[in-house]
Amino acid sequence: MKIKAAVVREKAGPFVIEEVELDEPRPNEVLVRIASSGLCHTDLVARMQFLPIPLPGVFGHEGAGIVEKVGSQVTKVKPGDHVATSFLSCGTCTMCKRGKPCWCSEFRRLNFGGRRPDGSATMKKGRETIYGSFFGQSTFASHALVTERNAVKVPSDVPLEILSPMGCGIQTGAGGVINTLQAKPGSSIAVFGIGSVGLSAIMAAVASGCTQIIGIDIVEDRLKLAREFGATDIINSGKVNPVEQIQKLTGGGIEYTLECTGNPKVFRQAVDSLMMGGTCGLIGVAPVGVEANLEMQTILDGRTIKGIVEGDCISDLFIPQLIELYKKGRFPFDRLLKFYSLDQINEAAEESEKGKTLKAVLKP
Ligand SMILES: [Zn+2]
Ligand SMILES: [Zn+2]
């Protein structure tokens, strides 16, 4: 079928709205009419080719929409169902079997390969191959082919236009707190880096009953937002030493920290701010090859560092859980969103890169 898609044709080039041809769903695939698609930092990284994804390609990996058609073997969803789309995993490797699809051994090939697992492409334009299957989806388009495995059924009484960012950014920040750190009621947590991921973490910390929530950033406006979303304290780490400040605020160190910047200096601060036995979750993605220094004595005192991908979650379980919290008014993530039409995708990308937009959502 003919669809509308935002195609990136060259490294660092613009998104170009084009008409391309999308395959019919294979037996395990689901055709989704996209209602909205979140724009995530990883889409922009892919456009810059920091991830070597074949071009011309269609990105977009946080979708929400209505199932239009399903392949012959699909049982999870049927036409008319509302779905959010999340990352793809193989389901058969050791970590998938252990319920940790975020660490699937096939993660790179399935999410960044530009093709289906069998090597075929889902899109073309005339004779030209258009690479898709980005995170098993490619949602910067009017329609996307996803697999049954990464289509998450969502309730139909919540507007689809707000649900797309659930599939990556929101579940990453919230899952870091709820699934990885498993922050206990009454505990203390510091979140380094206040973007949409950091704010999702703060909302999740509030929902989890953390009583001291410290937001750290170098931009005053972001710190103000951290407060609005539930931070009890804020620290401008451009002005004061956040480690000393956290020790002062907590009387010796904090139980949990989350690093959402990918900066090795900030990561060190997040580890050094911990109390003995505390845990630091690392969410921020640093370029390949970047190393971080830590003092070995710090780790010896029972401190733990945990890497977090996609909020350590099983999207089929976690996204409905977050939607339920939203419906109860305990996870107001919709306040992060700013809407654009798909035609305005270049503007949305620019405003996201400049930090003017927390979470851009595109509507075809
Ligand atoms: Zn796997
Ligand atoms: Zn993402």
Short mmCIF file of C-alpha atoms and ligand atoms in Angstrom, two decimals:
data_model
loop_
_atom_site.label_atom_id
_atom_site.label_comp_id
_atom_site.label_asym_id
_atom_site.label_seq_id
_atom_site.Cartn_x
_atom_site.Cartn_y
_atom_site.Cartn_z
CA MET A 1 0.00 0.00 0.00
CA LYS A 2 1.03 3.61 -0.50
CA ILE A 3 1.86 5.49 2.69
CA LYS A 4 3.24 8.85 3.70
CA ALA A 5 6.59 8.73 5.48
CA ALA A 6 9.38 11.04 6.66
CA VAL A 7 12.46 9.70 4.88
CA VAL A 8 16.06 10.54 5.80
CA ARG A 9 18.15 10.24 2.64
CA GLU A 10 21.61 11.26 3.81
CA LYS A 11 23.66 11.52 6.98
CA ALA A 12 22.50 14.55 9.00
CA GLY A 13 20.07 15.39 6.21
CA PRO A 14 16.51 16.63 6.69
CA PHE A 15 13.43 14.47 7.03
CA VAL A 16 11.69 14.51 3.65
CA ILE A 17 7.98 13.74 3.45
CA GLU A 18 7.50 11.23 0.63
CA GLU A 19 5.05 8.67 -0.63
CA VAL A 20 6.50 5.16 -0.34
CA GLU A 21 5.20 1.63 -0.72
CA LEU A 22 4.68 -0.47 2.42
CA ASP A 23 4.46 -4.28 2.30
CA GLU A 24 1.42 -6.29 3.29
CA PRO A 25 1.70 -7.77 6.80
CA ARG A 26 3.53 -11.12 7.01
CA PRO A 27 1.98 -13.85 9.21
CA ASN A 28 3.46 -12.42 12.47
CA GLU A 29 3.01 -8.74 11.56
CA VAL A 30 0.52 -6.05 12.39
CA LEU A 31 -0.31 -3.05 10.19
CA VAL A 32 -0.93 0.02 12.34
CA ARG A 33 -2.51 3.28 11.20
CA ILE A 34 -0.37 5.73 13.14
CA ALA A 35 -2.20 8.29 15.27
CA SER A 36 0.93 9.77 16.81
CA SER A 37 4.64 9.17 17.08
CA GLY A 38 7.01 10.50 19.73
CA LEU A 39 10.33 11.95 18.69
CA CYS A 40 13.16 10.54 20.78
CA HIS A 41 16.84 11.47 20.99
CA THR A 42 17.68 8.10 19.40
CA ASP A 43 15.88 9.10 16.19
CA LEU A 44 18.16 12.11 15.90
CA VAL A 45 21.22 10.01 16.73
CA ALA A 46 20.16 7.65 13.93
CA ARG A 47 19.80 10.56 11.51
CA MET A 48 23.37 11.62 12.37
CA GLN A 49 24.43 7.99 11.69
CA PHE A 50 26.02 7.61 15.14
CA LEU A 51 24.12 4.37 14.88
CA PRO A 52 25.03 2.85 11.52
CA ILE A 53 21.52 2.44 10.11
CA PRO A 54 21.15 2.02 6.34
CA LEU A 55 19.75 4.98 4.37
CA PRO A 56 17.40 6.06 2.90
CA GLY A 57 15.49 5.17 6.03
CA VAL A 58 12.40 5.88 8.07
CA PHE A 59 12.86 6.28 11.83
CA GLY A 60 10.37 6.72 14.66
CA HIS A 61 10.14 4.19 17.46
CA GLU A 62 7.40 5.41 19.78
CA GLY A 63 4.13 4.94 17.98
CA ALA A 64 0.47 4.74 18.85
CA GLY A 65 -2.33 3.90 16.51
CA ILE A 66 -5.14 1.63 15.44
CA VAL A 67 -4.61 -1.87 14.11
CA GLU A 68 -5.72 -1.96 10.50
CA LYS A 69 -4.72 -5.49 9.46
CA VAL A 70 -3.05 -8.48 11.07
CA GLY A 71 -1.06 -11.42 9.70
CA SER A 72 -2.50 -14.94 9.77
CA GLN A 73 -0.70 -15.99 12.96
CA VAL A 74 -1.40 -12.91 15.05
CA THR A 75 -3.61 -13.51 18.09
CA LYS A 76 -2.66 -10.68 20.47
CA VAL A 77 -4.51 -7.93 18.62
CA LYS A 78 -7.21 -7.57 15.98
CA PRO A 79 -8.25 -4.81 13.58
CA GLY A 80 -9.67 -1.85 15.48
CA ASP A 81 -7.58 -2.41 18.61
CA HIS A 82 -5.54 0.46 19.98
CA VAL A 83 -1.82 -0.24 20.29
CA ALA A 84 1.39 1.46 21.35
CA THR A 85 4.58 0.26 19.69
CA SER A 86 7.75 -0.48 21.60
CA PHE A 87 11.21 -1.98 21.02
CA LEU A 88 11.63 -5.42 19.48
CA SER A 89 13.32 -8.44 21.04
CA CYS A 90 13.79 -12.01 19.82
CA GLY A 91 11.95 -13.87 22.58
CA THR A 92 14.28 -16.87 22.43
CA CYS A 93 17.73 -15.76 23.70
CA THR A 94 18.77 -16.32 27.32
CA MET A 95 17.90 -12.82 28.53
CA CYS A 96 14.55 -12.80 26.72
CA LYS A 97 13.72 -16.11 28.38
CA ARG A 98 14.68 -14.61 31.74
CA GLY A 99 12.11 -11.84 31.18
CA LYS A 100 14.75 -9.21 30.31
CA PRO A 101 14.01 -8.42 26.64
CA CYS A 102 15.80 -5.06 27.02
CA TRP A 103 19.06 -7.04 27.05
CA CYS A 104 18.11 -9.28 24.12
CA SER A 105 21.27 -10.56 22.41
CA GLU A 106 19.64 -9.67 19.06
CA PHE A 107 18.69 -6.15 20.16
CA ARG A 108 20.95 -4.29 17.71
CA ARG A 109 20.06 -6.33 14.65
CA LEU A 110 16.31 -6.29 15.37
CA ASN A 111 16.06 -2.60 16.25
CA PHE A 112 18.78 -0.97 14.14
CA GLY A 113 19.16 -3.34 11.17
CA GLY A 114 16.79 -1.45 8.85
CA ARG A 115 15.12 -4.70 7.83
CA ARG A 116 12.98 -7.52 9.13
CA PRO A 117 14.78 -10.27 11.08
CA ASP A 118 14.86 -12.35 7.85
CA GLY A 119 16.70 -9.56 6.02
CA SER A 120 13.84 -8.33 3.84
CA ALA A 121 12.86 -4.66 3.74
CA THR A 122 9.31 -3.49 4.50
CA MET A 123 9.33 -0.42 2.24
CA LYS A 124 10.33 0.65 -1.24
CA LYS A 125 9.91 3.53 -3.65
CA GLY A 126 9.83 2.30 -7.19
CA ARG A 127 12.90 0.08 -7.35
CA GLU A 128 14.64 1.79 -4.48
CA THR A 129 14.74 0.06 -1.08
CA ILE A 130 13.65 2.26 1.82
CA TYR A 131 15.02 0.91 5.07
CA GLY A 132 12.53 0.66 7.91
CA SER A 133 11.86 -1.73 10.78
CA PHE A 134 13.50 0.87 13.04
CA PHE A 135 12.95 -0.63 16.51
CA GLY A 136 10.80 -3.10 14.61
CA GLN A 137 8.39 -0.32 13.54
CA SER A 138 9.42 3.01 11.79
CA THR A 139 6.55 5.21 12.90
CA PHE A 140 7.38 8.57 11.29
CA ALA A 141 4.71 7.67 8.78
CA SER A 142 0.98 7.36 8.23
CA HIS A 143 1.23 3.57 8.69
CA ALA A 144 3.76 1.17 10.15
CA LEU A 145 4.37 -2.56 10.07
CA VAL A 146 5.23 -3.91 13.50
CA THR A 147 5.43 -7.45 14.77
CA GLU A 148 2.95 -9.00 17.14
CA ARG A 149 5.73 -9.06 19.74
CA ASN A 150 6.28 -5.28 19.90
CA ALA A 151 2.66 -4.18 19.50
CA VAL A 152 1.30 -3.38 22.95
CA LYS A 153 -2.46 -3.40 23.36
CA VAL A 154 -3.64 -0.28 25.19
CA PRO A 155 -7.07 0.77 26.49
CA SER A 156 -9.25 2.61 24.00
CA ASP A 157 -10.52 5.19 26.50
CA VAL A 158 -7.23 7.13 26.54
CA PRO A 159 -6.46 9.39 23.53
CA LEU A 160 -3.98 7.70 21.19
CA GLU A 161 -2.28 11.00 20.46
CA ILE A 162 -0.73 11.07 23.94
CA LEU A 163 0.22 7.38 24.21
CA SER A 164 3.05 7.17 21.68
CA PRO A 165 5.94 8.25 23.95
CA MET A 166 5.11 5.38 26.29
CA GLY A 167 6.99 3.01 23.97
CA CYS A 168 10.45 4.38 24.76
CA GLY A 169 11.19 7.65 26.59
CA ILE A 170 8.49 7.52 29.23
CA GLN A 171 8.87 3.82 30.03
CA THR A 172 12.64 4.29 30.25
CA GLY A 173 12.52 6.99 32.94
CA ALA A 174 9.62 5.52 34.87
CA GLY A 175 10.91 1.96 34.55
CA GLY A 176 14.30 2.98 35.88
CA VAL A 177 12.64 3.93 39.17
CA ILE A 178 9.89 1.30 39.34
CA ASN A 179 11.55 -1.77 37.76
CA THR A 180 15.29 -1.33 38.17
CA LEU A 181 15.77 0.61 41.41
CA GLN A 182 12.42 -0.57 42.81
CA ALA A 183 12.43 2.59 44.92
CA LYS A 184 10.69 2.00 48.24
CA PRO A 185 8.13 4.29 49.87
CA GLY A 186 9.90 6.73 52.16
CA SER A 187 13.20 6.49 50.29
CA SER A 188 15.32 9.23 48.74
CA ILE A 189 16.32 9.59 45.11
CA ALA A 190 18.31 12.08 43.02
CA VAL A 191 17.73 12.44 39.27
CA PHE A 192 20.62 13.88 37.24
CA GLY A 193 19.44 15.46 33.97
CA ILE A 194 15.93 16.89 33.70
CA GLY A 195 14.55 16.12 30.25
CA SER A 196 11.52 13.99 29.42
CA VAL A 197 13.26 10.85 30.75
CA GLY A 198 14.33 12.55 34.00
CA LEU A 199 10.86 14.04 34.52
CA SER A 200 9.27 10.62 33.91
CA ALA A 201 11.60 9.29 36.61
CA ILE A 202 10.54 12.05 39.00
CA MET A 203 6.84 11.31 38.37
CA ALA A 204 7.51 7.62 38.99
CA ALA A 205 9.39 8.46 42.20
CA VAL A 206 6.36 10.44 43.39
CA ALA A 207 4.03 7.56 42.46
CA SER A 208 6.36 5.13 44.29
CA GLY A 209 6.17 7.15 47.50
CA CYS A 210 9.73 8.48 47.58
CA THR A 211 9.72 11.26 50.16
CA GLN A 212 12.89 13.06 49.11
CA ILE A 213 13.29 13.65 45.37
CA ILE A 214 16.19 15.79 44.22
CA GLY A 215 16.36 17.15 40.66
CA ILE A 216 19.77 18.15 39.28
CA ASP A 217 20.44 20.10 36.08
CA ILE A 218 22.33 23.16 34.88
CA VAL A 219 19.31 24.92 33.35
CA GLU A 220 17.08 26.87 35.75
CA ASP A 221 13.91 26.36 33.67
CA ARG A 222 14.40 22.60 33.82
CA LEU A 223 14.85 22.73 37.58
CA LYS A 224 11.61 24.67 37.86
CA LEU A 225 9.90 21.89 35.90
CA ALA A 226 11.44 19.27 38.18
CA ARG A 227 9.76 21.05 41.10
CA GLU A 228 6.44 21.21 39.26
CA PHE A 229 6.55 17.47 38.65
CA GLY A 230 7.29 16.66 42.28
CA ALA A 231 10.97 17.21 43.15
CA THR A 232 11.28 18.21 46.81
CA ASP A 233 14.70 19.79 46.26
CA ILE A 234 16.61 21.08 43.24
CA ILE A 235 20.32 21.62 42.64
CA ASN A 236 21.90 23.68 39.89
CA SER A 237 25.08 21.68 39.33
CA GLY A 238 26.49 24.48 37.20
CA LYS A 239 26.63 26.63 40.32
CA VAL A 240 27.24 24.29 43.26
CA ASN A 241 28.86 20.88 43.76
CA PRO A 242 25.93 18.46 43.60
CA VAL A 243 27.70 15.72 45.59
CA GLU A 244 28.33 18.01 48.56
CA GLN A 245 24.85 19.47 48.26
CA ILE A 246 23.19 16.05 48.24
CA GLN A 247 25.24 14.97 51.26
CA LYS A 248 24.10 18.11 53.06
CA LEU A 249 20.43 17.61 52.12
CA THR A 250 20.38 13.93 53.07
CA GLY A 251 22.80 13.87 55.98
CA GLY A 252 25.44 11.67 54.36
CA GLY A 253 24.29 10.31 51.01
CA ILE A 254 21.22 9.28 49.08
CA GLU A 255 19.72 5.82 48.56
CA TYR A 256 19.14 5.98 44.81
CA THR A 257 20.47 8.07 41.95
CA LEU A 258 19.58 8.05 38.25
CA GLU A 259 22.02 9.30 35.63
CA CYS A 260 20.10 10.56 32.58
CA THR A 261 22.77 12.61 30.76
CA GLY A 262 25.33 10.12 29.45
CA ASN A 263 28.12 12.43 30.65
CA PRO A 264 30.94 10.56 32.49
CA LYS A 265 31.50 13.46 34.90
CA VAL A 266 27.81 13.48 35.86
CA PHE A 267 27.85 9.67 36.18
CA ARG A 268 30.71 9.96 38.69
CA GLN A 269 28.70 12.53 40.66
CA ALA A 270 25.68 10.22 40.66
CA VAL A 271 27.78 7.39 42.12
CA ASP A 272 29.62 9.60 44.62
CA SER A 273 26.31 10.99 45.95
CA LEU A 274 25.12 7.56 47.11
CA MET A 275 24.93 6.47 50.72
CA MET A 276 26.67 3.20 51.59
CA GLY A 277 24.65 0.39 50.03
CA GLY A 278 22.92 2.79 47.65
CA THR A 279 22.24 2.17 43.97
CA CYS A 280 22.91 4.28 40.90
CA GLY A 281 20.94 3.56 37.74
CA LEU A 282 22.65 4.55 34.49
CA ILE A 283 20.20 5.58 31.76
CA GLY A 284 22.22 8.19 29.82
CA VAL A 285 23.79 6.87 26.63
CA ALA A 286 27.41 7.91 26.01
CA PRO A 287 29.02 7.50 22.58
CA VAL A 288 30.81 4.18 22.04
CA GLY A 289 34.28 4.18 23.61
CA VAL A 290 33.60 6.75 26.34
CA GLU A 291 35.07 5.67 29.70
CA ALA A 292 34.22 6.82 33.22
CA ASN A 293 36.41 7.00 36.33
CA LEU A 294 35.23 5.82 39.72
CA GLU A 295 36.99 5.49 43.05
CA MET A 296 37.16 1.77 43.86
CA GLN A 297 36.61 2.41 47.59
CA THR A 298 33.23 3.92 46.76
CA ILE A 299 32.03 0.65 45.25
CA LEU A 300 33.55 -1.44 48.05
CA ASP A 301 31.08 0.14 50.47
CA GLY A 302 28.18 -1.82 49.03
CA ARG A 303 27.21 0.63 46.34
CA THR A 304 25.71 -0.77 43.16
CA ILE A 305 25.61 0.50 39.58
CA LYS A 306 22.91 -0.80 37.28
CA GLY A 307 22.63 -0.16 33.56
CA ILE A 308 19.10 0.54 32.33
CA VAL A 309 17.76 0.06 28.80
CA GLU A 310 14.11 0.78 27.98
CA GLY A 311 13.26 0.97 31.67
CA ASP A 312 14.06 -2.70 32.23
CA CYS A 313 10.49 -3.48 31.33
CA ILE A 314 8.24 -5.91 29.54
CA SER A 315 6.26 -3.32 27.59
CA ASP A 316 3.11 -5.49 27.41
CA LEU A 317 2.91 -5.34 31.20
CA PHE A 318 4.49 -2.01 32.02
CA ILE A 319 2.79 0.36 29.55
CA PRO A 320 -0.74 -0.58 30.70
CA GLN A 321 0.48 -0.16 34.29
CA LEU A 322 1.69 3.39 33.55
CA ILE A 323 -1.56 4.20 31.72
CA GLU A 324 -3.50 3.09 34.80
CA LEU A 325 -1.41 5.43 36.96
CA TYR A 326 -2.09 8.21 34.45
CA LYS A 327 -5.83 7.58 34.59
CA LYS A 328 -5.72 7.88 38.37
CA GLY A 329 -3.94 11.23 38.06
CA ARG A 330 -0.72 9.84 39.52
CA PHE A 331 1.44 9.99 36.41
CA PRO A 332 0.66 13.22 34.47
CA PHE A 333 3.09 12.50 31.62
CA ASP A 334 0.85 14.24 29.06
CA ARG A 335 2.14 17.56 30.42
CA LEU A 336 5.51 16.81 28.80
CA LEU A 337 4.13 16.64 25.29
CA LYS A 338 4.10 19.20 22.51
CA PHE A 339 2.25 18.32 19.32
CA TYR A 340 3.33 18.86 15.72
CA SER A 341 2.08 17.55 12.41
CA LEU A 342 4.33 15.01 10.68
CA ASP A 343 4.94 17.68 8.02
CA GLN A 344 6.58 19.80 10.75
CA ILE A 345 9.02 17.06 11.72
CA ASN A 346 12.14 19.12 10.93
CA GLU A 347 10.89 21.94 13.15
CA ALA A 348 10.07 19.42 15.90
CA ALA A 349 13.57 17.95 15.64
CA GLU A 350 15.19 21.36 15.83
CA GLU A 351 13.15 22.45 18.84
CA SER A 352 13.91 19.16 20.59
CA GLU A 353 17.64 19.51 19.93
CA LYS A 354 17.61 23.07 21.27
CA GLY A 355 15.78 21.93 24.38
CA LYS A 356 12.74 24.10 23.57
CA THR A 357 10.49 21.04 23.48
CA LEU A 358 10.56 18.33 26.16
CA LYS A 359 8.80 15.69 24.13
CA ALA A 360 7.71 16.28 20.57
CA VAL A 361 4.78 14.20 19.31
CA LEU A 362 4.04 14.03 15.58
CA LYS A 363 0.61 13.47 14.09
CA PRO A 364 0.44 12.27 10.49
ZN ZN B 1 16.27 -12.06 22.78
ZN ZN B 2 13.85 6.18 22.26
#
